[in-house]
Amino acid sequence: MDSEKLRESIGKAWTTDVLPSLSGLVEIPAVSPAYDAAWQENGQLRAAVEHVRDWVAARGLPGARCEVVQLDGRAPLLLVDVPATPGATAAGTVLLYGHLDKQQPLGDWSEGLGPWQAVIRDDRLYGRGAADDGYSGYAATTALEAVHEAGGEHARAVMVLETGEESGSPDLPAYLEHLADRLGEVSLVVCLDGGGGDYERLWLTSSLRGAVQATVTVRVLEASVHSGLGSGIVPSSFRVMRLLLDRLEDPETGEVKVPEMVVPIPEERRAEAAELVARHPDVAVPRLPVLPGMRRVSDDEVELVLNNTWRPTLSITGAAGLPDPAVAGAVLRDRTSLRLSFRLPPSADAEAARAALERILTTDVPYGAQVEVGEYMVMNGWHAPETTPWLASALRQVGDGVFGKPCQNLGIGGGIPFMEMLGRRYPRAQFVVTGALGADSNAHVPDEWLNIPFAVQVTEAVAHLLDAHARAADPA
């Protein structure tokens, strides 16, 4: 394959074709179903899928078939099936994954920026979904095109772009079952919903955490009463909630007490964390906007990496029943609700963790208060399989030829449900979980942005991996 022609083709495509269409995608408010109860009526998820479908269909990939797949009551999915090039020798399917649904706007964006407004400044494309993860379908398609133009090869490639990832991918199991025969035997998965600590090398995700989210409501009264009348007689719902939380988490250390949420950390991942800290101390631990004087939970950076990738954590992400302090009256409230968000180790059983959480919160409740647990979101994590020789060699070549620096493995504190599902369904497949997201890309918060030159390099890396896979004697 002509590497110079490949690079030229990808750079031109991004400038003339990708950015205009990707900007149009940014402007579609395709909020994920979990955050838009009327998503079907609003039609924005369908609009996003059709927008990308029309762009891919117009590209002229030889033999490509583009189809919007939508099962009853489920968020739509874009399926693009591209036949293998004539010279490809590898068996099996390459599955290229991304998603088109987006997080909510959330908060105030900087002057001149907005969630549904595509703005290009200083090699950055701003707008919700630009980096997470709207660019992925464009990168995958452009990589396939460039392989053709540069005289390379690729095995049969299937691109799957879903619209429920930000909601925990609740519809993906049904779609995987529905499409199983059409996907065939997958030997390589390329997921472009990842990223890393800088924009100087290709970052490879070695593990992803799972999650259990639930809304817990504690009720102590049929109706709220004056606090002068009821306090000291009936415990506050907040105090009961506090006691329940102490069953789940050590308030001093943050250690999660639920046994089903704790797993042994593999030695190779401990070694990987130590290597990451030693080689990339500036990016090993995410740079967070910590207040002056605020301390992190440990001074040991290796432990911080393991905390963020292999140990369970609890965050309180929402509350109800608590009025704004400015208008809070002298009231003993009838109830308190909290949204609990547990991040789980990659190999923990999320359903077992969910069942344990419910049991702990509803058994022997203090003072006999009523506790309801519901609105679950359950997601298993993922642990990468051992890398085969052909892929290890290809990644070394990508590091040298595309970035000029070696690729780097790291664990990620977030999750991608599709990876765990595919890992179970295709146990012999190789996985490349990477992407253009950086630690400062502002995914999920205001001013989300995509580093355009880095996304172009990621596209080039994918093209090289597709060619290497097509020529491998045993790609699985």
Short mmCIF file of C-alpha atoms in Angstrom, two decimals:
data_model
loop_
_atom_site.label_atom_id
_atom_site.label_comp_id
_atom_site.label_asym_id
_atom_site.label_seq_id
_atom_site.Cartn_x
_atom_site.Cartn_y
_atom_site.Cartn_z
CA MET A 1 0.00 0.00 0.00
CA ASP A 2 1.28 3.47 -0.90
CA SER A 3 1.52 5.20 2.50
CA GLU A 4 2.06 8.67 1.04
CA LYS A 5 -0.96 8.37 -1.23
CA LEU A 6 -2.97 7.05 1.73
CA ARG A 7 -2.07 10.08 3.83
CA GLU A 8 -2.80 12.50 1.00
CA SER A 9 -6.19 10.90 0.31
CA ILE A 10 -7.25 11.03 3.96
CA GLY A 11 -6.16 14.62 4.47
CA LYS A 12 -8.00 15.80 1.37
CA ALA A 13 -11.16 13.89 2.28
CA TRP A 14 -11.28 15.38 5.77
CA THR A 15 -10.88 18.93 4.47
CA THR A 16 -13.26 18.81 1.54
CA ASP A 17 -15.83 16.17 2.47
CA VAL A 18 -15.77 15.11 6.11
CA LEU A 19 -15.81 18.43 7.95
CA PRO A 20 -18.80 19.94 6.09
CA SER A 21 -20.97 16.86 6.72
CA LEU A 22 -19.72 16.33 10.27
CA SER A 23 -20.58 19.96 11.00
CA GLY A 24 -24.09 19.27 9.78
CA LEU A 25 -24.30 16.27 12.10
CA VAL A 26 -23.27 18.43 15.06
CA GLU A 27 -26.24 20.69 14.37
CA ILE A 28 -28.74 17.83 14.79
CA PRO A 29 -29.84 17.68 18.48
CA ALA A 30 -29.78 13.87 18.55
CA VAL A 31 -30.00 13.49 22.33
CA SER A 32 -29.77 9.91 23.55
CA PRO A 33 -33.08 8.21 24.48
CA ALA A 34 -32.34 8.18 28.22
CA TYR A 35 -32.38 11.99 28.18
CA ASP A 36 -35.24 12.52 25.70
CA ALA A 37 -38.40 10.61 26.51
CA ALA A 38 -39.99 11.84 23.27
CA TRP A 39 -37.08 10.81 21.04
CA GLN A 40 -39.30 8.90 18.62
CA GLU A 41 -41.67 11.83 18.12
CA ASN A 42 -38.82 14.33 17.88
CA GLY A 43 -37.13 12.27 15.18
CA GLN A 44 -33.63 13.64 15.77
CA LEU A 45 -31.95 10.26 16.20
CA ARG A 46 -33.43 9.13 12.90
CA ALA A 47 -32.34 12.41 11.31
CA ALA A 48 -28.75 11.85 12.49
CA VAL A 49 -28.66 8.31 11.13
CA GLU A 50 -30.09 9.36 7.78
CA HIS A 51 -27.67 12.29 7.55
CA VAL A 52 -24.67 9.97 7.88
CA ARG A 53 -26.26 7.28 5.69
CA ASP A 54 -26.73 9.74 2.84
CA TRP A 55 -23.11 10.89 3.12
CA VAL A 56 -21.71 7.34 3.15
CA ALA A 57 -23.96 6.25 0.27
CA ALA A 58 -22.68 9.14 -1.84
CA ARG A 59 -19.02 8.21 -1.32
CA GLY A 60 -18.97 5.45 -3.91
CA LEU A 61 -17.28 2.74 -1.84
CA PRO A 62 -17.20 -0.31 -4.16
CA GLY A 63 -20.14 -2.58 -3.42
CA ALA A 64 -21.10 -0.80 -0.19
CA ARG A 65 -24.66 -1.21 1.06
CA CYS A 66 -26.09 1.32 3.53
CA GLU A 67 -29.19 0.56 5.56
CA VAL A 68 -31.03 2.16 8.46
CA VAL A 69 -32.17 -0.67 10.73
CA GLN A 70 -34.85 0.04 13.33
CA LEU A 71 -36.63 -2.59 15.37
CA ASP A 72 -40.01 -1.74 16.91
CA GLY A 73 -39.66 0.68 19.81
CA ARG A 74 -35.87 0.75 19.58
CA ALA A 75 -33.49 3.53 18.63
CA PRO A 76 -32.30 3.30 15.01
CA LEU A 77 -28.96 1.97 13.84
CA LEU A 78 -26.93 2.51 10.67
CA LEU A 79 -25.43 -0.59 9.07
CA VAL A 80 -22.88 -0.24 6.27
CA ASP A 81 -21.64 -3.45 4.63
CA VAL A 82 -18.52 -3.19 2.43
CA PRO A 83 -17.25 -6.31 0.60
CA ALA A 84 -13.62 -7.33 0.82
CA THR A 85 -11.12 -6.12 -1.74
CA PRO A 86 -10.10 -8.78 -4.31
CA GLY A 87 -6.64 -9.27 -2.84
CA ALA A 88 -7.68 -9.68 0.81
CA THR A 89 -6.66 -13.05 2.23
CA ALA A 90 -7.96 -12.77 5.81
CA ALA A 91 -11.18 -14.51 6.72
CA GLY A 92 -13.90 -13.01 8.84
CA THR A 93 -15.43 -9.58 9.21
CA VAL A 94 -13.99 -6.31 10.45
CA LEU A 95 -16.58 -4.59 12.62
CA LEU A 96 -16.16 -0.81 12.87
CA TYR A 97 -18.17 0.71 15.72
CA GLY A 98 -19.28 4.19 16.67
CA HIS A 99 -22.40 5.98 17.87
CA LEU A 100 -24.47 8.96 16.73
CA ASP A 101 -26.50 9.75 19.86
CA LYS A 102 -25.35 12.60 22.08
CA GLN A 103 -25.34 13.79 25.65
CA GLN A 104 -27.51 16.71 26.68
CA PRO A 105 -26.20 20.29 26.16
CA LEU A 106 -25.49 20.67 29.92
CA GLY A 107 -24.48 24.08 31.24
CA ASP A 108 -23.41 27.32 29.65
CA TRP A 109 -21.16 27.13 26.61
CA SER A 110 -18.51 29.79 25.98
CA GLU A 111 -19.31 32.89 23.97
CA GLY A 112 -19.77 32.07 20.31
CA LEU A 113 -20.17 28.35 20.97
CA GLY A 114 -23.23 26.18 21.43
CA PRO A 115 -24.13 22.49 21.60
CA TRP A 116 -25.92 22.45 18.24
CA GLN A 117 -23.63 24.95 16.54
CA ALA A 118 -20.61 23.69 14.59
CA VAL A 119 -17.67 26.08 14.98
CA ILE A 120 -14.15 25.51 13.69
CA ARG A 121 -11.40 27.38 15.54
CA ASP A 122 -7.68 26.65 15.57
CA ASP A 123 -7.99 23.08 14.23
CA ARG A 124 -10.84 22.32 16.60
CA LEU A 125 -14.43 21.47 15.69
CA TYR A 126 -16.70 22.54 18.55
CA GLY A 127 -20.19 21.18 19.16
CA ARG A 128 -21.95 18.37 20.98
CA GLY A 129 -21.15 14.98 19.51
CA ALA A 130 -18.21 16.13 17.36
CA ALA A 131 -15.67 14.12 19.36
CA ASP A 132 -18.06 11.81 21.21
CA ASP A 133 -18.63 10.17 18.81
CA GLY A 134 -19.96 11.69 15.60
CA TYR A 135 -16.63 11.70 13.79
CA SER A 136 -16.28 7.90 14.01
CA GLY A 137 -18.42 6.92 11.04
CA TYR A 138 -16.67 9.50 8.88
CA ALA A 139 -13.24 8.26 9.98
CA ALA A 140 -14.12 4.61 9.29
CA THR A 141 -15.56 5.38 5.86
CA THR A 142 -12.62 7.59 4.91
CA ALA A 143 -10.14 4.91 6.03
CA LEU A 144 -11.83 2.32 3.80
CA GLU A 145 -11.84 4.73 0.85
CA ALA A 146 -8.18 5.57 1.32
CA VAL A 147 -7.19 1.90 1.41
CA HIS A 148 -8.76 1.50 -2.02
CA GLU A 149 -7.10 4.62 -3.41
CA ALA A 150 -3.66 3.68 -2.07
CA GLY A 151 -3.74 0.16 -3.45
CA GLY A 152 -4.27 -1.55 -0.12
CA GLU A 153 -6.56 -4.36 0.96
CA HIS A 154 -9.30 -4.82 3.53
CA ALA A 155 -11.42 -7.78 4.54
CA ARG A 156 -15.19 -7.53 4.52
CA ALA A 157 -16.03 -4.53 6.68
CA VAL A 158 -19.27 -3.80 8.50
CA MET A 159 -19.80 -0.42 10.11
CA VAL A 160 -22.32 -0.22 12.96
CA LEU A 161 -23.36 3.21 14.21
CA GLU A 162 -25.90 2.99 17.02
CA THR A 163 -27.98 5.70 18.69
CA GLY A 164 -28.21 4.50 22.29
CA GLU A 165 -24.63 4.38 23.58
CA GLU A 166 -25.01 7.36 25.90
CA SER A 167 -28.01 5.57 27.42
CA GLY A 168 -26.06 2.38 28.11
CA SER A 169 -26.83 0.72 24.74
CA PRO A 170 -30.02 -0.98 25.96
CA ASP A 171 -31.08 -1.95 22.43
CA LEU A 172 -27.77 -3.41 21.24
CA PRO A 173 -28.36 -7.00 22.44
CA ALA A 174 -31.54 -7.13 20.36
CA TYR A 175 -29.75 -5.69 17.33
CA LEU A 176 -26.79 -8.07 17.68
CA GLU A 177 -29.19 -10.99 17.76
CA HIS A 178 -31.15 -9.59 14.81
CA LEU A 179 -28.00 -8.98 12.73
CA ALA A 180 -25.96 -12.03 13.82
CA ASP A 181 -26.18 -13.84 10.48
CA ARG A 182 -25.38 -10.68 8.55
CA LEU A 183 -22.33 -9.85 10.65
CA GLY A 184 -20.82 -13.28 10.17
CA GLU A 185 -17.70 -14.31 12.07
CA VAL A 186 -16.03 -11.16 13.35
CA SER A 187 -12.23 -11.40 13.57
CA LEU A 188 -11.38 -7.73 14.22
CA VAL A 189 -13.30 -5.04 16.08
CA VAL A 190 -12.29 -1.41 15.68
CA CYS A 191 -14.05 0.88 18.13
CA LEU A 192 -13.54 4.62 17.65
CA ASP A 193 -15.33 5.75 20.82
CA GLY A 194 -12.14 5.87 22.88
CA GLY A 195 -9.20 8.19 23.31
CA GLY A 196 -6.26 8.92 25.55
CA GLY A 197 -4.17 11.39 27.45
CA ASP A 198 -2.65 13.44 24.64
CA TYR A 199 -2.70 13.95 20.87
CA GLU A 200 0.80 12.66 20.16
CA ARG A 201 0.25 8.91 19.81
CA LEU A 202 -2.41 6.27 19.30
CA TRP A 203 -3.92 5.30 22.63
CA LEU A 204 -5.28 1.77 22.97
CA THR A 205 -7.90 0.99 25.57
CA SER A 206 -7.04 -2.17 27.49
CA SER A 207 -10.06 -2.17 29.79
CA LEU A 208 -13.37 -0.39 30.36
CA ARG A 209 -15.34 -0.18 33.56
CA GLY A 210 -18.91 -1.32 33.89
CA ALA A 211 -21.65 0.57 35.70
CA VAL A 212 -24.75 0.26 37.82
CA GLN A 213 -26.96 3.31 38.21
CA ALA A 214 -30.10 3.45 40.30
CA THR A 215 -32.47 5.96 41.84
CA VAL A 216 -33.06 5.38 45.55
CA THR A 217 -35.98 7.00 47.36
CA VAL A 218 -36.40 7.00 51.15
CA ARG A 219 -39.89 7.88 52.48
CA VAL A 220 -40.62 8.57 56.14
CA LEU A 221 -43.95 10.45 56.05
CA GLU A 222 -47.13 10.45 54.02
CA ALA A 223 -46.71 14.23 53.73
CA SER A 224 -44.10 16.76 54.79
CA VAL A 225 -44.63 18.52 58.13
CA HIS A 226 -43.28 21.54 60.02
CA SER A 227 -39.83 20.63 61.34
CA GLY A 228 -40.69 22.11 64.74
CA LEU A 229 -43.55 19.66 64.95
CA GLY A 230 -41.88 16.51 63.64
CA SER A 231 -38.12 16.68 64.16
CA GLY A 232 -36.87 14.49 66.97
CA ILE A 233 -39.94 12.31 66.63
CA VAL A 234 -39.52 11.04 63.07
CA PRO A 235 -36.00 10.66 61.63
CA SER A 236 -35.31 12.76 58.56
CA SER A 237 -35.34 10.92 55.28
CA PHE A 238 -31.88 12.32 54.60
CA ARG A 239 -30.47 10.74 57.76
CA VAL A 240 -31.92 7.37 56.83
CA MET A 241 -30.44 7.79 53.37
CA ARG A 242 -27.08 8.63 54.93
CA LEU A 243 -27.17 5.44 56.98
CA LEU A 244 -27.96 3.40 53.89
CA LEU A 245 -25.12 5.01 51.95
CA ASP A 246 -22.72 4.02 54.72
CA ARG A 247 -23.64 0.40 54.01
CA LEU A 248 -22.43 0.87 50.45
CA GLU A 249 -19.34 3.03 50.87
CA ASP A 250 -16.84 3.80 53.62
CA PRO A 251 -17.39 7.54 54.21
CA GLU A 252 -13.77 8.04 55.26
CA THR A 253 -11.96 6.24 52.43
CA GLY A 254 -14.55 5.94 49.66
CA GLU A 255 -14.01 2.17 49.56
CA VAL A 256 -17.08 0.42 48.13
CA LYS A 257 -18.32 -2.24 50.56
CA VAL A 258 -20.48 -4.29 48.18
CA PRO A 259 -18.57 -7.59 47.67
CA GLU A 260 -20.13 -8.19 44.26
CA MET A 261 -18.56 -4.95 43.03
CA VAL A 262 -14.98 -5.86 43.96
CA VAL A 263 -12.63 -8.07 41.89
CA PRO A 264 -8.92 -8.97 42.06
CA ILE A 265 -6.82 -6.66 39.88
CA PRO A 266 -4.84 -8.65 37.27
CA GLU A 267 -1.10 -8.37 37.67
CA GLU A 268 -0.64 -7.32 34.05
CA ARG A 269 -2.96 -4.35 34.64
CA ARG A 270 -1.03 -3.34 37.76
CA ALA A 271 2.15 -3.45 35.68
CA GLU A 272 0.46 -1.48 32.91
CA ALA A 273 -0.58 1.22 35.38
CA ALA A 274 2.96 1.49 36.72
CA GLU A 275 4.35 1.72 33.18
CA LEU A 276 1.85 4.42 32.26
CA VAL A 277 2.80 6.53 35.28
CA ALA A 278 6.52 6.06 34.60
CA ARG A 279 6.37 6.85 30.87
CA HIS A 280 3.59 9.42 30.77
CA PRO A 281 3.36 11.07 34.19
CA ASP A 282 1.60 14.11 32.74
CA VAL A 283 -1.31 12.10 31.34
CA ALA A 284 -1.51 8.99 33.54
CA VAL A 285 -4.01 10.64 35.88
CA PRO A 286 -6.66 12.91 34.28
CA ARG A 287 -6.07 16.61 34.78
CA LEU A 288 -9.07 17.76 36.71
CA PRO A 289 -10.09 21.30 37.77
CA VAL A 290 -9.32 20.66 41.45
CA LEU A 291 -9.83 23.62 43.76
CA PRO A 292 -6.80 25.20 45.48
CA GLY A 293 -6.00 23.28 48.66
CA MET A 294 -8.10 20.28 47.63
CA ARG A 295 -6.25 16.96 47.91
CA ARG A 296 -6.69 13.88 45.76
CA VAL A 297 -7.63 10.62 47.46
CA SER A 298 -4.04 9.31 47.29
CA ASP A 299 -0.53 10.62 46.71
CA ASP A 300 0.38 7.42 44.85
CA GLU A 301 -0.38 7.96 41.16
CA VAL A 302 -0.34 4.24 40.36
CA GLU A 303 -3.07 3.75 42.95
CA LEU A 304 -5.02 6.64 41.41
CA VAL A 305 -4.85 4.95 38.00
CA LEU A 306 -6.09 1.67 39.50
CA ASN A 307 -8.82 3.50 41.40
CA ASN A 308 -10.02 4.98 38.12
CA THR A 309 -9.87 1.77 36.10
CA TRP A 310 -10.14 -1.36 38.30
CA ARG A 311 -11.75 -0.37 41.60
CA PRO A 312 -15.45 0.34 42.13
CA THR A 313 -16.49 3.90 42.95
CA LEU A 314 -19.71 5.62 43.93
CA SER A 315 -20.82 9.05 42.73
CA ILE A 316 -24.07 10.80 43.66
CA THR A 317 -25.15 12.31 40.35
CA GLY A 318 -28.62 13.65 41.14
CA ALA A 319 -31.10 14.41 43.89
CA ALA A 320 -34.82 15.12 44.33
CA GLY A 321 -36.93 16.27 47.24
CA LEU A 322 -34.37 18.88 48.29
CA PRO A 323 -35.47 22.47 47.64
CA ASP A 324 -33.01 25.18 46.71
CA PRO A 325 -31.35 26.51 49.89
CA ALA A 326 -32.63 30.01 49.16
CA VAL A 327 -36.25 28.85 49.44
CA ALA A 328 -35.89 25.95 51.88
CA GLY A 329 -38.37 26.27 54.71
CA ALA A 330 -38.57 24.78 58.20
CA VAL A 331 -39.90 21.49 56.90
CA LEU A 332 -39.35 17.84 57.77
CA ARG A 333 -39.54 16.49 54.25
CA ASP A 334 -41.49 13.32 53.50
CA ARG A 335 -38.84 11.88 51.18
CA THR A 336 -35.34 12.13 49.71
CA SER A 337 -34.23 10.66 46.37
CA LEU A 338 -30.67 10.23 45.14
CA ARG A 339 -29.25 8.97 41.88
CA LEU A 340 -26.43 6.53 42.65
CA SER A 341 -23.82 5.88 39.98
CA PHE A 342 -21.39 3.02 40.59
CA ARG A 343 -18.45 2.46 38.28
CA LEU A 344 -17.53 -1.23 38.34
CA PRO A 345 -14.27 -3.08 37.61
CA PRO A 346 -14.01 -4.44 34.04
CA SER A 347 -14.58 -8.06 35.06
CA ALA A 348 -17.34 -7.53 37.65
CA ASP A 349 -20.79 -9.01 36.97
CA ALA A 350 -23.00 -5.92 36.70
CA GLU A 351 -26.28 -7.79 37.19
CA ALA A 352 -24.98 -9.48 40.35
CA ALA A 353 -23.86 -6.04 41.57
CA ARG A 354 -27.30 -4.58 40.85
CA ALA A 355 -29.06 -7.36 42.76
CA ALA A 356 -26.71 -6.93 45.72
CA LEU A 357 -27.29 -3.17 45.74
CA GLU A 358 -31.04 -3.60 45.90
CA ARG A 359 -30.78 -6.22 48.65
CA ILE A 360 -28.51 -4.06 50.80
CA LEU A 361 -30.70 -0.98 50.47
CA THR A 362 -34.02 -2.71 51.18
CA THR A 363 -33.10 -5.14 53.97
CA ASP A 364 -33.54 -4.10 57.64
CA VAL A 365 -34.04 -0.45 56.75
CA PRO A 366 -33.40 1.92 59.69
CA TYR A 367 -36.61 2.87 61.55
CA GLY A 368 -38.66 0.85 59.06
CA ALA A 369 -38.58 3.65 56.48
CA GLN A 370 -39.84 2.82 53.00
CA VAL A 371 -37.13 2.43 50.37
CA GLU A 372 -37.67 2.19 46.64
CA VAL A 373 -34.86 1.34 44.22
CA GLY A 374 -35.42 1.61 40.49
CA GLU A 375 -34.62 3.31 37.19
CA TYR A 376 -31.65 1.02 36.75
CA MET A 377 -28.93 1.29 34.15
CA VAL A 378 -26.72 -1.80 34.18
CA MET A 379 -23.60 -2.20 32.04
CA ASN A 380 -20.80 -4.77 32.12
CA GLY A 381 -17.19 -3.73 31.66
CA TRP A 382 -14.64 -5.16 29.25
CA HIS A 383 -11.10 -6.54 29.45
CA ALA A 384 -9.06 -6.73 26.21
CA PRO A 385 -7.84 -10.14 25.02
CA GLU A 386 -4.15 -10.82 24.46
CA THR A 387 -2.84 -9.16 21.30
CA THR A 388 -1.93 -11.50 18.44
CA PRO A 389 1.41 -11.17 16.58
CA TRP A 390 -0.02 -9.61 13.39
CA LEU A 391 -1.80 -6.87 15.34
CA ALA A 392 1.18 -6.19 17.59
CA SER A 393 3.36 -5.76 14.48
CA ALA A 394 0.79 -3.52 12.78
CA LEU A 395 0.51 -1.30 15.85
CA ARG A 396 4.27 -0.90 15.97
CA GLN A 397 4.22 0.20 12.35
CA VAL A 398 1.39 2.64 13.04
CA GLY A 399 3.30 4.12 15.94
CA ASP A 400 6.42 4.61 13.84
CA GLY A 401 4.87 5.64 10.55
CA VAL A 402 1.81 7.68 11.52
CA PHE A 403 2.62 9.25 14.88
CA GLY A 404 6.37 8.88 15.24
CA LYS A 405 5.79 7.57 18.75
CA PRO A 406 4.86 4.12 20.10
CA CYS A 407 1.23 3.31 20.80
CA GLN A 408 0.29 3.25 24.48
CA ASN A 409 -2.14 1.00 26.36
CA LEU A 410 -4.29 2.35 29.16
CA GLY A 411 -7.41 1.49 31.09
CA ILE A 412 -10.41 3.80 30.85
CA GLY A 413 -12.68 4.75 33.71
CA GLY A 414 -15.75 4.92 31.47
CA GLY A 415 -17.56 2.18 29.59
CA ILE A 416 -18.69 1.14 26.12
CA PRO A 417 -21.41 -1.55 26.42
CA PHE A 418 -20.89 -2.78 22.87
CA MET A 419 -17.37 -4.01 23.61
CA GLU A 420 -18.43 -6.41 26.34
CA MET A 421 -21.29 -7.72 24.20
CA LEU A 422 -18.97 -8.32 21.26
CA GLY A 423 -16.32 -9.88 23.49
CA ARG A 424 -18.79 -12.51 24.63
CA ARG A 425 -20.18 -13.14 21.14
CA TYR A 426 -16.80 -13.24 19.36
CA PRO A 427 -14.28 -14.61 21.87
CA ARG A 428 -11.53 -15.10 19.22
CA ALA A 429 -11.74 -11.57 17.80
CA GLN A 430 -9.01 -8.98 18.19
CA PHE A 431 -10.03 -5.57 19.52
CA VAL A 432 -8.67 -2.11 18.77
CA VAL A 433 -10.46 0.36 21.01
CA THR A 434 -9.10 3.81 20.29
CA GLY A 435 -10.27 7.21 19.14
CA ALA A 436 -9.77 10.94 18.91
CA LEU A 437 -11.00 11.91 22.37
CA GLY A 438 -8.46 13.65 24.56
CA ALA A 439 -8.58 14.33 28.26
CA ASP A 440 -9.52 17.96 27.48
CA SER A 441 -12.07 17.27 24.71
CA ASN A 442 -14.92 18.17 27.11
CA ALA A 443 -17.08 15.16 26.24
CA HIS A 444 -20.38 15.31 28.20
CA VAL A 445 -19.77 18.92 29.34
CA PRO A 446 -19.90 22.36 27.69
CA ASP A 447 -17.51 23.28 24.85
CA GLU A 448 -16.99 19.74 23.54
CA TRP A 449 -14.42 19.78 20.74
CA LEU A 450 -12.68 17.49 18.28
CA ASN A 451 -8.96 17.82 17.58
CA ILE A 452 -9.12 17.74 13.76
CA PRO A 453 -5.44 16.93 12.95
CA PHE A 454 -5.46 14.11 15.50
CA ALA A 455 -8.72 12.69 14.09
CA VAL A 456 -7.05 12.66 10.68
CA GLN A 457 -4.13 10.69 12.12
CA VAL A 458 -6.50 8.23 13.81
CA THR A 459 -8.17 7.73 10.44
CA GLU A 460 -4.79 6.99 8.86
CA ALA A 461 -3.98 4.51 11.64
CA VAL A 462 -7.27 2.66 11.06
CA ALA A 463 -6.51 2.40 7.35
CA HIS A 464 -3.14 0.78 8.06
CA LEU A 465 -4.73 -1.67 10.51
CA LEU A 466 -7.37 -2.64 7.96
CA ASP A 467 -4.68 -3.39 5.39
CA ALA A 468 -2.58 -5.38 7.87
CA HIS A 469 -5.61 -7.41 8.96
CA ALA A 470 -6.50 -8.23 5.34
CA ARG A 471 -3.04 -9.68 4.77
CA ALA A 472 -2.77 -11.63 8.05
CA ALA A 473 -2.61 -15.42 7.76
CA ASP A 474 -4.66 -15.88 10.95
CA PRO A 475 -6.33 -12.59 11.95
CA ALA A 476 -8.21 -13.97 14.96
#
